[in-house]
Short mmCIF file of C-alpha atoms and ligand atoms in Angstrom, two decimals:
data_model
loop_
_atom_site.label_atom_id
_atom_site.label_comp_id
_atom_site.label_asym_id
_atom_site.label_seq_id
_atom_site.Cartn_x
_atom_site.Cartn_y
_atom_site.Cartn_z
CA UNK A 177 7.16 18.20 -13.50
CA UNK A 178 10.11 18.70 -15.83
CA UNK A 179 9.46 15.86 -18.26
CA UNK A 180 6.75 16.46 -20.85
CA UNK A 181 4.72 13.26 -20.71
CA UNK A 182 3.11 13.89 -24.11
CA UNK A 183 6.38 13.44 -25.93
CA UNK A 184 7.34 10.20 -24.12
CA UNK A 185 6.24 7.49 -26.54
CA UNK A 186 5.50 4.50 -24.29
CA UNK A 187 4.79 0.82 -24.71
CA UNK A 188 3.27 -1.10 -21.82
CA UNK A 189 3.69 -4.86 -21.88
CA UNK A 190 1.35 -6.23 -19.24
CA UNK A 191 2.06 -9.81 -18.12
CA UNK A 192 -1.12 -11.16 -16.60
CA UNK A 193 -3.10 -9.17 -19.15
CA UNK A 194 -6.26 -11.20 -18.60
CA UNK A 195 -5.84 -11.28 -14.83
CA UNK A 196 -7.62 -9.61 -12.00
CA UNK A 197 -5.14 -6.78 -11.35
CA UNK A 198 -5.28 -5.58 -14.91
CA UNK A 199 -9.06 -5.82 -14.91
CA UNK A 200 -9.62 -3.96 -11.63
CA UNK A 201 -6.72 -1.56 -11.40
CA UNK A 202 -4.33 -1.21 -14.36
CA UNK A 203 -6.71 -0.94 -17.31
CA UNK A 204 -9.05 1.52 -15.48
CA UNK A 205 -6.03 3.54 -14.33
CA UNK A 206 -4.57 3.73 -17.87
CA UNK A 207 -7.96 4.71 -19.25
CA UNK A 208 -8.42 7.49 -16.65
CA UNK A 209 -4.91 8.76 -17.34
CA UNK A 210 -5.88 8.92 -20.98
CA UNK A 211 -9.13 10.78 -20.21
CA UNK A 212 -7.29 13.29 -18.07
CA UNK A 213 -4.63 13.91 -20.71
CA UNK A 214 -1.78 12.15 -18.92
CA UNK A 215 -0.89 9.55 -21.50
CA UNK A 216 1.73 10.24 -24.18
CA UNK A 217 0.49 11.03 -27.70
CA UNK A 218 2.02 7.77 -28.81
CA UNK A 219 1.32 4.81 -26.56
CA UNK A 220 0.53 1.20 -26.84
CA UNK A 221 -0.76 -1.34 -24.32
CA UNK A 222 0.12 -4.95 -25.11
CA UNK A 223 -1.64 -7.40 -22.84
CA UNK A 224 -0.22 -10.86 -22.67
CA UNK A 225 -1.36 -14.15 -21.19
CA UNK A 226 -1.94 -17.81 -21.89
CA UNK A 227 -5.58 -17.50 -22.96
CA UNK A 228 -5.81 -17.21 -26.74
CA UNK A 229 -7.60 -13.94 -27.60
CA UNK A 230 -7.70 -11.63 -30.61
CA UNK A 231 -6.96 -7.93 -30.17
CA UNK A 232 -10.68 -7.26 -30.47
CA UNK A 233 -11.64 -9.83 -27.88
CA UNK A 234 -9.11 -8.37 -25.49
CA UNK A 235 -10.40 -4.85 -26.10
CA UNK A 236 -13.96 -5.99 -25.39
CA UNK A 237 -12.86 -7.60 -22.16
CA UNK A 238 -11.04 -4.46 -21.01
CA UNK A 239 -14.04 -2.35 -21.89
CA UNK A 240 -16.22 -4.52 -19.66
CA UNK A 241 -13.65 -4.23 -16.86
CA UNK A 242 -13.39 -0.50 -17.22
CA UNK A 243 -17.15 -0.14 -17.23
CA UNK A 244 -17.28 -2.08 -14.03
CA UNK A 245 -14.24 -0.79 -12.13
CA UNK A 246 -13.28 2.67 -13.35
CA UNK A 247 -13.79 5.59 -10.95
CA UNK A 248 -15.04 7.59 -13.91
CA UNK A 249 -17.90 5.17 -14.59
CA UNK A 250 -18.80 3.72 -17.99
CA UNK A 251 -16.51 4.55 -20.88
CA UNK A 252 -17.84 7.05 -23.47
CA UNK A 253 -18.02 5.49 -26.87
CA UNK A 254 -16.03 8.15 -28.74
CA UNK A 255 -13.26 8.27 -26.12
CA UNK A 256 -13.07 4.49 -25.92
CA UNK A 257 -12.62 4.22 -29.65
CA UNK A 258 -9.60 6.42 -29.65
CA UNK A 259 -8.10 4.77 -26.57
CA UNK A 260 -8.77 1.18 -27.60
CA UNK A 261 -7.00 1.52 -30.93
CA UNK A 262 -3.79 1.42 -28.90
CA UNK A 263 -4.56 -1.88 -27.20
CA UNK A 264 -3.17 -5.22 -28.45
CA UNK A 265 -3.03 -8.74 -27.21
CA UNK A 266 -0.30 -11.33 -27.55
CA UNK A 267 -0.90 -14.90 -26.47
CA UNK A 268 2.25 -16.07 -24.73
CA UNK A 269 4.07 -18.75 -22.91
CA UNK A 270 6.40 -16.98 -20.49
CA UNK A 271 8.84 -19.87 -20.56
CA UNK A 272 9.28 -19.70 -24.32
CA UNK A 273 11.96 -17.47 -25.81
CA UNK A 274 9.75 -16.90 -28.91
CA UNK A 275 7.37 -14.89 -26.68
CA UNK A 276 10.06 -12.36 -25.97
CA UNK A 277 11.29 -12.20 -29.56
CA UNK A 278 7.71 -11.29 -30.47
CA UNK A 279 7.70 -8.49 -27.91
CA UNK A 280 10.99 -7.26 -29.37
CA UNK A 281 9.47 -7.25 -32.88
CA UNK A 282 6.40 -5.33 -31.68
CA UNK A 283 8.54 -2.72 -29.98
CA UNK A 284 10.62 -2.32 -33.14
CA UNK A 285 7.53 -1.99 -35.27
CA UNK A 286 6.11 0.75 -33.04
CA UNK A 287 9.43 2.54 -33.00
CA UNK A 288 9.61 2.45 -36.81
CA UNK A 289 6.04 3.62 -37.08
CA UNK A 290 6.46 6.44 -34.55
CA UNK A 291 9.99 7.28 -35.70
CA UNK A 292 11.27 7.36 -32.17
CA UNK A 293 12.76 5.12 -29.52
CA UNK A 294 9.92 4.41 -27.08
CA UNK A 295 9.98 3.81 -23.38
CA UNK A 296 9.06 0.21 -22.71
CA UNK A 297 7.45 -0.76 -19.40
CA UNK A 298 7.19 -4.43 -18.53
CA UNK A 299 4.51 -4.78 -15.91
CA UNK A 300 4.54 -8.11 -14.03
CA UNK A 301 0.94 -8.48 -12.87
CA UNK A 302 1.47 -12.18 -12.29
CA UNK A 303 2.07 -14.53 -9.40
CA UNK A 304 5.52 -13.89 -7.83
CA UNK A 305 6.72 -17.40 -8.78
CA UNK A 306 6.93 -16.08 -12.35
CA UNK A 307 9.02 -12.96 -11.62
CA UNK A 308 12.41 -14.71 -12.01
CA UNK A 309 11.62 -16.50 -15.25
CA UNK A 310 10.08 -13.43 -16.89
CA UNK A 311 12.94 -11.16 -15.81
CA UNK A 312 15.54 -13.68 -17.03
CA UNK A 313 13.85 -14.14 -20.37
CA UNK A 314 13.54 -10.39 -20.90
CA UNK A 315 17.26 -10.21 -20.36
CA UNK A 316 18.09 -13.18 -22.63
CA UNK A 317 16.08 -11.57 -25.42
CA UNK A 318 18.14 -8.42 -24.86
CA UNK A 319 15.06 -6.39 -24.20
CA UNK A 320 16.43 -4.81 -21.02
CA UNK A 321 19.63 -3.37 -22.44
CA UNK A 322 18.73 0.32 -22.42
CA UNK A 323 18.48 1.59 -18.82
CA UNK A 324 17.14 4.92 -19.98
CA UNK A 325 14.21 3.42 -21.86
CA UNK A 326 13.26 0.09 -20.29
CA UNK A 327 11.55 -0.29 -16.89
CA UNK A 328 10.15 -3.25 -15.06
CA UNK A 329 7.28 -3.02 -12.60
CA UNK A 330 6.99 -5.67 -9.90
CA UNK A 331 3.93 -6.18 -7.81
CA UNK A 332 4.07 -7.29 -4.21
CA UNK A 333 4.73 -9.65 -2.53
CA UNK A 334 8.39 -8.97 -3.14
CA UNK A 335 9.77 -12.26 -1.82
CA UNK A 336 8.31 -14.47 0.87
CA UNK A 337 10.93 -13.72 3.48
CA UNK A 338 14.30 -12.02 3.85
CA UNK A 339 16.21 -14.77 1.99
CA UNK A 340 13.91 -14.90 -1.03
CA UNK A 341 13.68 -11.12 -1.31
CA UNK A 342 17.47 -10.97 -1.29
CA UNK A 343 17.56 -13.57 -4.04
CA UNK A 344 15.01 -11.71 -6.13
CA UNK A 345 16.89 -8.46 -5.67
CA UNK A 346 20.13 -10.19 -6.68
CA UNK A 347 18.50 -11.64 -9.79
CA UNK A 348 16.94 -8.35 -10.81
CA UNK A 349 20.05 -6.32 -10.19
CA UNK A 350 21.99 -8.71 -12.41
CA UNK A 351 19.67 -7.70 -15.25
CA UNK A 352 18.45 -4.17 -14.54
CA UNK A 353 19.83 -1.03 -12.95
CA UNK A 354 18.01 -0.08 -9.73
CA UNK A 355 16.67 2.94 -11.56
CA UNK A 356 14.82 0.59 -13.92
CA UNK A 357 13.09 -1.40 -11.16
CA UNK A 358 9.73 -0.18 -9.87
CA UNK A 359 8.60 -2.21 -6.86
CA UNK A 360 4.98 -1.34 -6.21
CA UNK A 361 3.47 -0.67 -2.86
CA UNK A 362 0.12 0.71 -3.92
CA UNK A 363 -0.42 2.48 -0.59
CA UNK A 364 2.28 4.95 -1.54
CA UNK A 365 0.23 6.06 -4.51
CA UNK A 366 -2.83 6.92 -2.43
CA UNK A 367 -3.60 10.60 -2.35
CA UNK A 368 -3.92 10.73 1.46
CA UNK A 369 -0.65 8.84 1.91
CA UNK A 370 1.25 11.27 -0.32
CA UNK A 371 -0.34 14.01 1.70
CA UNK A 372 1.46 12.83 4.84
CA UNK A 373 4.66 14.24 3.46
CA UNK A 374 2.95 17.43 2.36
CA UNK A 375 1.39 17.83 5.79
CA UNK A 376 4.65 17.24 7.61
CA UNK A 377 7.12 19.05 5.36
CA UNK A 378 5.11 21.89 3.80
CA UNK A 379 3.90 23.27 7.15
CA UNK A 380 6.03 24.63 9.92
CA UNK A 381 3.64 24.18 12.81
CA UNK A 382 3.95 20.43 13.19
CA UNK A 383 7.73 19.90 13.14
CA UNK A 384 8.45 21.37 16.64
CA UNK A 385 5.87 18.93 18.10
CA UNK A 386 6.84 15.93 16.01
CA UNK A 387 8.98 14.06 18.50
CA UNK A 388 9.20 12.20 21.76
CA UNK A 389 8.87 15.36 23.78
CA UNK A 390 5.28 15.93 22.68
CA UNK A 391 4.05 12.67 21.17
CA UNK A 392 3.01 9.94 23.54
CA UNK A 393 2.23 7.18 21.06
CA UNK A 394 1.32 6.48 17.43
CA UNK A 395 -1.29 4.06 16.11
CA UNK A 396 -1.52 2.80 12.53
CA UNK A 397 -4.63 0.77 11.96
CA UNK A 398 -5.68 -0.74 8.63
CA UNK A 399 -8.82 -2.76 9.16
CA UNK A 400 -10.86 -4.50 6.45
CA UNK A 401 -14.31 -5.94 6.36
CA UNK A 402 -13.50 -8.20 3.42
CA UNK A 403 -12.31 -11.74 4.02
CA UNK A 404 -9.73 -13.43 1.75
CA UNK A 405 -12.25 -13.64 -1.09
CA UNK A 406 -10.84 -15.71 -4.01
CA UNK A 407 -7.21 -15.30 -2.96
CA UNK A 408 -7.07 -18.17 -0.44
CA UNK A 409 -4.22 -19.93 -2.24
CA UNK A 410 -1.95 -16.89 -2.08
CA UNK A 411 -3.09 -15.66 1.31
CA UNK A 412 -2.78 -18.95 3.12
CA UNK A 413 0.93 -18.91 2.34
CA UNK A 414 1.24 -15.28 3.37
CA UNK A 415 -0.89 -14.04 6.27
CA UNK A 416 -1.40 -10.52 7.59
CA UNK A 417 2.25 -9.92 8.57
CA UNK A 418 3.57 -10.59 5.06
CA UNK A 419 0.52 -9.25 3.19
CA UNK A 420 0.08 -5.93 5.00
CA UNK A 421 2.58 -5.16 7.79
CA UNK A 422 5.79 -5.91 5.87
CA UNK A 423 4.84 -3.39 3.25
CA UNK A 424 1.84 -1.04 3.56
CA UNK A 425 1.83 -0.47 7.33
CA UNK A 426 5.60 -0.18 7.67
CA UNK A 427 5.65 2.31 4.79
CA UNK A 428 3.02 4.38 6.59
CA UNK A 429 5.15 4.21 9.71
CA UNK A 430 8.20 5.38 7.74
CA UNK A 431 6.28 8.40 6.44
CA UNK A 432 5.27 9.35 9.95
CA UNK A 433 8.66 8.79 11.49
CA UNK A 434 11.17 9.86 8.80
CA UNK A 435 13.43 12.87 9.15
CA UNK A 436 12.71 15.77 6.76
CA UNK A 437 14.45 15.05 3.41
CA UNK A 438 16.67 17.83 2.10
CA UNK A 439 14.81 17.68 -1.20
CA UNK A 440 12.14 15.66 -2.90
CA UNK A 441 14.37 13.44 -5.07
CA UNK A 442 13.56 9.75 -5.12
CA UNK A 443 16.74 8.60 -3.41
CA UNK A 444 16.75 11.31 -0.77
CA UNK A 445 13.16 10.47 0.28
CA UNK A 446 13.88 6.74 0.22
CA UNK A 447 17.12 7.18 2.20
CA UNK A 448 15.20 8.95 4.96
CA UNK A 449 12.59 6.17 4.99
CA UNK A 450 15.11 3.36 5.11
CA UNK A 451 16.80 5.19 8.04
CA UNK A 452 13.60 4.59 10.00
CA UNK A 453 13.50 0.88 9.22
CA UNK A 454 17.13 0.59 10.26
CA UNK A 455 16.43 2.33 13.55
CA UNK A 456 13.56 0.04 14.44
CA UNK A 457 14.14 -2.18 17.42
CA UNK A 458 14.68 -5.83 16.53
CA UNK A 459 12.60 -8.46 18.34
CA UNK A 460 13.87 -11.27 20.55
CA UNK A 461 11.56 -14.30 20.90
CA UNK A 462 10.57 -12.86 24.28
CA UNK A 463 9.61 -9.54 22.65
CA UNK A 464 7.52 -11.42 20.09
CA UNK A 465 5.49 -12.91 22.94
CA UNK A 466 5.01 -9.54 24.60
CA UNK A 467 4.64 -7.21 21.64
CA UNK A 468 3.02 -9.13 18.79
CA UNK A 469 -0.50 -10.57 18.58
CA UNK A 470 -1.94 -12.78 15.87
CA UNK A 471 -5.52 -13.71 15.10
CA UNK A 472 -7.63 -15.69 12.68
CA UNK A 473 -11.30 -15.04 11.95
CA UNK A 474 -14.11 -17.40 12.79
CA UNK A 475 -17.45 -17.37 11.01
CA UNK A 476 -20.02 -14.76 11.84
CA UNK A 477 -22.43 -12.22 10.45
CA UNK A 478 -21.37 -9.16 8.47
CA UNK A 479 -23.92 -6.63 7.38
CA UNK A 480 -26.77 -9.14 7.69
CA UNK A 481 -24.92 -11.88 5.78
CA UNK A 482 -23.46 -15.02 7.27
CA UNK A 483 -19.82 -15.40 6.38
CA UNK A 484 -17.55 -18.46 6.73
CA UNK A 485 -14.58 -18.67 9.07
CA UNK A 486 -11.15 -18.38 7.47
CA UNK A 487 -10.50 -22.14 7.53
CA UNK A 488 -13.63 -22.69 5.47
CA UNK A 489 -12.72 -20.19 2.77
CA UNK A 490 -12.00 -21.53 -0.73
CA UNK A 491 -8.41 -22.74 -1.29
CA UNK A 492 -7.52 -22.43 2.41
CA UNK A 493 -6.12 -25.34 4.41
CA UNK A 494 -8.93 -26.41 6.83
CA UNK A 495 -6.33 -26.57 9.64
CA UNK A 496 -4.55 -23.41 8.62
CA UNK A 497 -2.30 -21.63 11.11
CA UNK A 498 -2.18 -18.50 8.97
CA UNK A 499 -2.97 -15.22 10.73
CA UNK A 500 -5.63 -12.97 9.25
CA UNK A 501 -4.97 -10.37 11.93
CA UNK A 502 -1.76 -8.97 13.34
CA UNK A 503 -1.00 -6.28 15.87
CA UNK A 504 2.55 -5.29 16.81
CA UNK A 505 4.13 -2.71 19.09
CA UNK A 506 7.29 -1.31 17.56
CA UNK A 507 9.90 1.19 18.70
CA UNK A 508 12.13 3.41 16.62
CA UNK A 509 15.42 3.76 18.42
CA UNK A 510 16.64 7.20 17.50
CA UNK A 511 16.68 10.61 19.12
CA UNK A 512 13.33 11.68 17.72
CA UNK A 513 11.35 8.64 18.75
CA UNK A 514 13.08 6.99 21.69
CA UNK A 515 10.45 5.50 23.97
CA UNK A 516 7.44 6.34 21.78
CA UNK A 517 5.46 3.16 20.97
CA UNK A 518 4.13 2.67 17.48
CA UNK A 519 1.16 0.28 17.55
CA UNK A 520 0.29 -1.30 14.19
CA UNK A 521 -2.76 -3.46 13.59
CA UNK A 522 -4.39 -4.92 10.55
CA UNK A 523 -6.87 -7.64 9.87
CA UNK A 524 -9.61 -9.06 7.70
CA UNK A 525 -13.28 -9.48 8.48
CA UNK A 526 -13.18 -6.73 11.07
CA UNK A 527 -16.03 -4.45 12.05
CA UNK A 528 -14.97 -1.53 9.85
CA UNK A 529 -12.94 -0.91 6.75
CA UNK A 530 -10.74 2.00 7.63
CA UNK A 531 -7.10 3.06 7.44
CA UNK A 532 -6.24 5.53 10.17
CA UNK A 533 -3.07 6.96 11.67
CA UNK A 534 -3.53 8.42 15.13
CA UNK A 535 -0.84 10.50 16.81
CA UNK A 536 -1.61 10.99 20.44
CA UNK A 537 0.11 13.89 22.14
CA UNK A 538 1.22 14.01 25.75
CA UNK A 539 -1.13 15.38 28.34
CA UNK A 540 -0.96 18.93 29.60
CA UNK A 541 1.62 19.24 32.36
CA UNK A 542 -0.86 20.58 34.86
CA UNK A 543 -4.65 20.67 34.93
CA UNK A 544 -5.90 24.14 35.84
CA UNK A 545 -9.63 23.32 35.56
CA UNK A 546 -11.80 21.84 38.27
CA UNK A 547 -12.23 18.08 37.88
CA UNK A 548 -15.92 18.39 37.08
CA UNK A 549 -15.06 20.66 34.12
CA UNK A 550 -12.84 18.02 32.65
CA UNK A 551 -14.87 14.84 32.94
CA UNK A 552 -14.56 14.02 29.26
CA UNK A 553 -10.93 15.10 29.12
CA UNK A 554 -9.10 13.86 26.08
CA UNK A 555 -5.43 14.39 25.21
CA UNK A 556 -4.81 16.11 21.88
CA UNK A 557 -4.79 13.84 18.91
CA UNK A 558 -3.94 14.20 15.29
CA UNK A 559 -5.88 11.75 13.17
CA UNK A 560 -4.86 11.13 9.56
CA UNK A 561 -7.65 9.18 7.91
CA UNK A 562 -6.46 7.60 4.73
CA UNK A 563 -9.66 5.81 3.68
CA UNK A 564 -12.61 5.65 3.26
CA UNK A 565 -12.81 9.11 4.85
CA UNK A 566 -9.99 11.25 3.51
CA UNK A 567 -9.29 13.74 6.24
CA UNK A 568 -6.97 15.14 8.84
CA UNK A 569 -8.43 15.97 12.26
CA UNK A 570 -6.89 17.71 15.19
CA UNK A 571 -8.71 16.92 18.42
CA UNK A 572 -8.51 19.75 20.94
CA UNK A 573 -10.32 20.58 24.14
CA UNK A 574 -12.92 23.36 23.95
CA UNK A 575 -15.28 24.99 26.32
CA UNK A 576 -18.86 23.88 25.74
CA UNK A 577 -21.10 26.90 25.32
CA UNK A 578 -22.95 27.69 28.51
CA UNK A 579 -22.64 29.45 31.84
CA UNK A 580 -20.60 26.78 33.49
CA UNK A 581 -17.12 25.68 32.54
CA UNK A 582 -17.36 22.30 30.90
CA UNK A 583 -14.68 21.05 28.55
CA UNK A 584 -15.00 18.53 25.83
CA UNK A 585 -12.92 17.37 22.85
CA UNK A 586 -13.79 18.85 19.48
CA UNK A 587 -12.31 18.15 16.02
CA UNK A 588 -10.76 20.68 13.69
CA UNK A 589 -11.19 18.93 10.37
CA UNK A 590 -9.65 19.14 6.93
CA UNK A 591 -11.76 16.91 4.75
CA UNK A 592 -10.94 16.31 1.07
CA UNK A 593 -14.60 16.09 0.12
CA UNK A 594 -15.52 19.44 1.62
CA UNK A 595 -12.36 21.19 0.44
CA UNK A 596 -11.79 20.03 -3.12
CA UNK A 597 -14.22 19.33 -5.87
CA UNK A 598 -11.80 17.36 -8.08
CA UNK A 599 -11.90 13.61 -7.70
CA UNK A 600 -8.70 12.10 -6.30
CA UNK A 601 -6.90 9.82 -8.76
CA UNK A 602 -6.64 6.14 -7.92
CA UNK A 603 -3.28 5.02 -6.52
CA UNK A 604 -2.48 3.08 -9.68
CA UNK A 605 -2.93 6.20 -11.83
CA UNK A 606 -0.27 8.00 -9.84
CA UNK A 607 2.04 5.00 -9.89
CA UNK A 608 1.69 4.32 -13.58
CA UNK A 609 2.27 7.97 -14.41
CA UNK A 610 5.38 8.01 -12.23
CA UNK A 611 6.66 4.93 -13.97
CA UNK A 612 6.25 6.65 -17.30
CA UNK A 613 7.99 9.75 -15.97
CA UNK A 614 10.82 7.70 -14.43
CA UNK A 615 10.12 9.00 -10.92
CA UNK A 616 10.84 6.32 -8.31
CA UNK A 617 9.95 8.32 -5.17
CA UNK A 618 6.79 6.34 -4.49
CA UNK A 619 8.37 2.92 -5.20
CA UNK A 620 10.21 0.57 -2.91
CA UNK A 621 13.98 0.39 -3.25
CA UNK A 622 15.65 -2.98 -2.82
CA UNK A 623 17.20 -2.11 0.56
CA UNK A 624 13.89 -0.85 1.97
CA UNK A 625 12.21 -4.16 1.16
CA UNK A 626 15.01 -6.16 2.74
CA UNK A 627 15.05 -4.00 5.91
CA UNK A 628 11.33 -4.46 6.31
CA UNK A 629 11.70 -8.21 5.94
CA UNK A 630 14.65 -8.31 8.39
CA UNK A 631 12.47 -6.48 10.96
CA UNK A 632 9.55 -8.90 10.83
CA UNK A 633 11.47 -12.17 10.39
CA UNK A 634 11.77 -12.92 14.16
CA UNK A 635 7.97 -12.56 14.46
CA UNK A 636 7.36 -14.84 11.46
CA UNK A 637 9.84 -17.41 12.79
CA UNK A 638 8.24 -17.53 16.20
CA UNK A 639 4.75 -17.81 14.76
CA UNK A 640 5.70 -20.58 12.31
CA UNK A 641 7.56 -22.55 14.98
CA UNK A 642 4.82 -22.18 17.56
CA UNK A 643 1.41 -22.89 16.13
CA UNK A 644 -1.42 -20.91 17.61
CA UNK A 645 -3.57 -23.15 19.84
CA UNK A 646 -6.56 -20.87 19.95
CA UNK A 647 -7.23 -20.17 16.23
CA UNK A 648 -9.80 -19.07 15.19
CA UNK A 649 -9.77 -16.42 17.92
CA UNK A 650 -12.00 -13.62 16.71
CA UNK A 651 -15.39 -13.59 15.17
CA UNK A 652 -16.23 -11.88 11.94
CA UNK A 653 -17.45 -8.31 12.47
CA UNK A 654 -15.40 -7.87 15.67
CA UNK A 655 -12.29 -5.77 16.27
CA UNK A 656 -9.99 -8.76 16.34
CA UNK A 657 -8.70 -10.95 19.19
CA UNK A 658 -8.91 -9.69 22.73
CA UNK A 659 -5.14 -9.93 23.04
CA UNK A 660 -4.87 -7.02 20.61
CA UNK A 661 -6.90 -4.85 22.97
CA UNK A 662 -4.72 -6.03 25.84
CA UNK A 663 -1.53 -5.21 23.90
CA UNK A 664 -2.35 -1.52 23.87
CA UNK A 665 -4.39 -1.42 27.11
CA UNK A 666 -1.36 -2.62 29.11
CA UNK A 667 0.24 0.73 28.28
CA UNK A 668 -2.91 2.62 29.22
CA UNK A 669 -4.23 3.29 25.67
CA UNK A 670 -7.06 2.02 23.47
CA UNK A 671 -7.28 1.59 19.70
CA UNK A 672 -8.82 4.64 18.10
CA UNK A 673 -11.63 4.31 15.53
CA UNK A 674 -13.50 6.94 13.58
CA UNK A 675 -17.25 6.77 13.22
CA UNK A 676 -18.02 6.01 9.57
CA UNK A 677 -21.42 7.11 8.33
CA UNK A 678 -22.27 7.84 11.94
CA UNK A 679 -21.41 4.29 13.05
CA UNK A 680 -18.52 3.24 15.26
C1 LIG B 336 -3.22 -5.67 -0.81
C2 LIG B 336 -3.38 -6.89 0.02
O1 LIG B 336 -1.85 -5.36 -0.98
O2 LIG B 336 -3.86 -4.60 -0.14
C3 LIG B 336 -4.85 -7.23 0.26
O3 LIG B 336 -2.77 -8.02 -0.68
C4 LIG B 336 -5.54 -6.02 0.88
O4 LIG B 336 -4.99 -8.39 1.08
C5 LIG B 336 -5.26 -4.79 0.06
O5 LIG B 336 -6.91 -6.30 0.91
C6 LIG B 336 -5.79 -3.55 0.73
O6 LIG B 336 -5.69 -2.48 -0.13
P1 LIG B 336 -6.71 -1.25 -0.09
O7 LIG B 336 -6.16 -0.31 -1.10
O8 LIG B 336 -8.05 -1.80 -0.42
O9 LIG B 336 -6.65 -0.73 1.32
#
């Protein structure tokens, strides 16, 4: 890392300071960065929101949040005291120009005090409806003028569809340079997701196999046991396609399918990823019917607890047509991937919480063993488990010990837990550090976001125009609707799952 983080005086202004994202992710991430020595010597965190709070009240709130949500457990008193001196609160009305003048004054005061010109990071941890007004007011107050020093971080969802994401990009690019805009997709900050690039491009053994000649199909499966929890109002207007496929799953697909970048610079990596999105086959309404499946959960029992169906969740329309499950078969039309299906699925209230990428290789060209030896024959697979298990497995055939020739599939495993003793940082620690360092590699560029929207718009249109007649169509604690099994079974495959704690 060429930039010395210690010398980068930084001010974070967190819109949505009293909100859930700050409580669960941002504050614990900043605290852990502090503990691990990754914060600048001079830093300040200014939380802002409508609730009137004093600095001390805000500090107490964040301490409670950190004690509850930080990966490093409860804060140590001495460490907390040093850290919390840098936390402030400003009650604000985001529509009022005075709010922004006040931020300006605070930044000036810190700069005078620290005798330097600080980096200022505006973090928009608020509902997307507020992105335009905040961005415009930052600009009107002339707080965005220095592209070297000022950055803006935008949480997903980035737009609601292609049109709105274009509008938002247009608005932001009228105020900020692209190099100032950090669009978050928190999956990109996950240790195991970053490792996909390391695995592919720091090893020579995979590349010769990494194409249509050897790979039969790819599966990307992000399943969750949780329902929509308290987020019914947001989720009911979004659904699984917008919430997960448009961003996290397509980003995973890009990492699997991208060409090797010539170097690790942000734009080079993002160019190679956007190439994949551009090469993805667009859907006709007919393709949507054949290659995309939607589902919505019914009530059921999860881990001994009765859980409501989606339509009975708080703040959800009781006749909602929103999908809580989506499975799609995509193709990447280029030389490397022609004809290789990429099956993506995601859903809530499913049997297991697990994010897994499975690369299934083609079968051997000729079977030399007697059929009885190969009864449990299994094609080679590479399984990248992102969470909760953090591992990479290669499934190969082996001879079972014994006097007769019997083959069965065994796993060669690289497991983070068994290999490293250091705890992996949370995704938000990586992303906040990169924002401070000005490294955009793990952030979404405007064109990537638009390409991903363009790809899924035909599916969204078809689903909106044709309401599902069979919702809810899967029960809680299942693997989703039967049609999702059929989608992949038609091609002769099945969804792969890893046993977690011994349970499938
Ligand atoms: C968020 C989605 O982006 O990702 C949520 O809005 C989803 O609906 C979450 O639950 C999943 O993230 P993770 O890190 O828990 O896999």
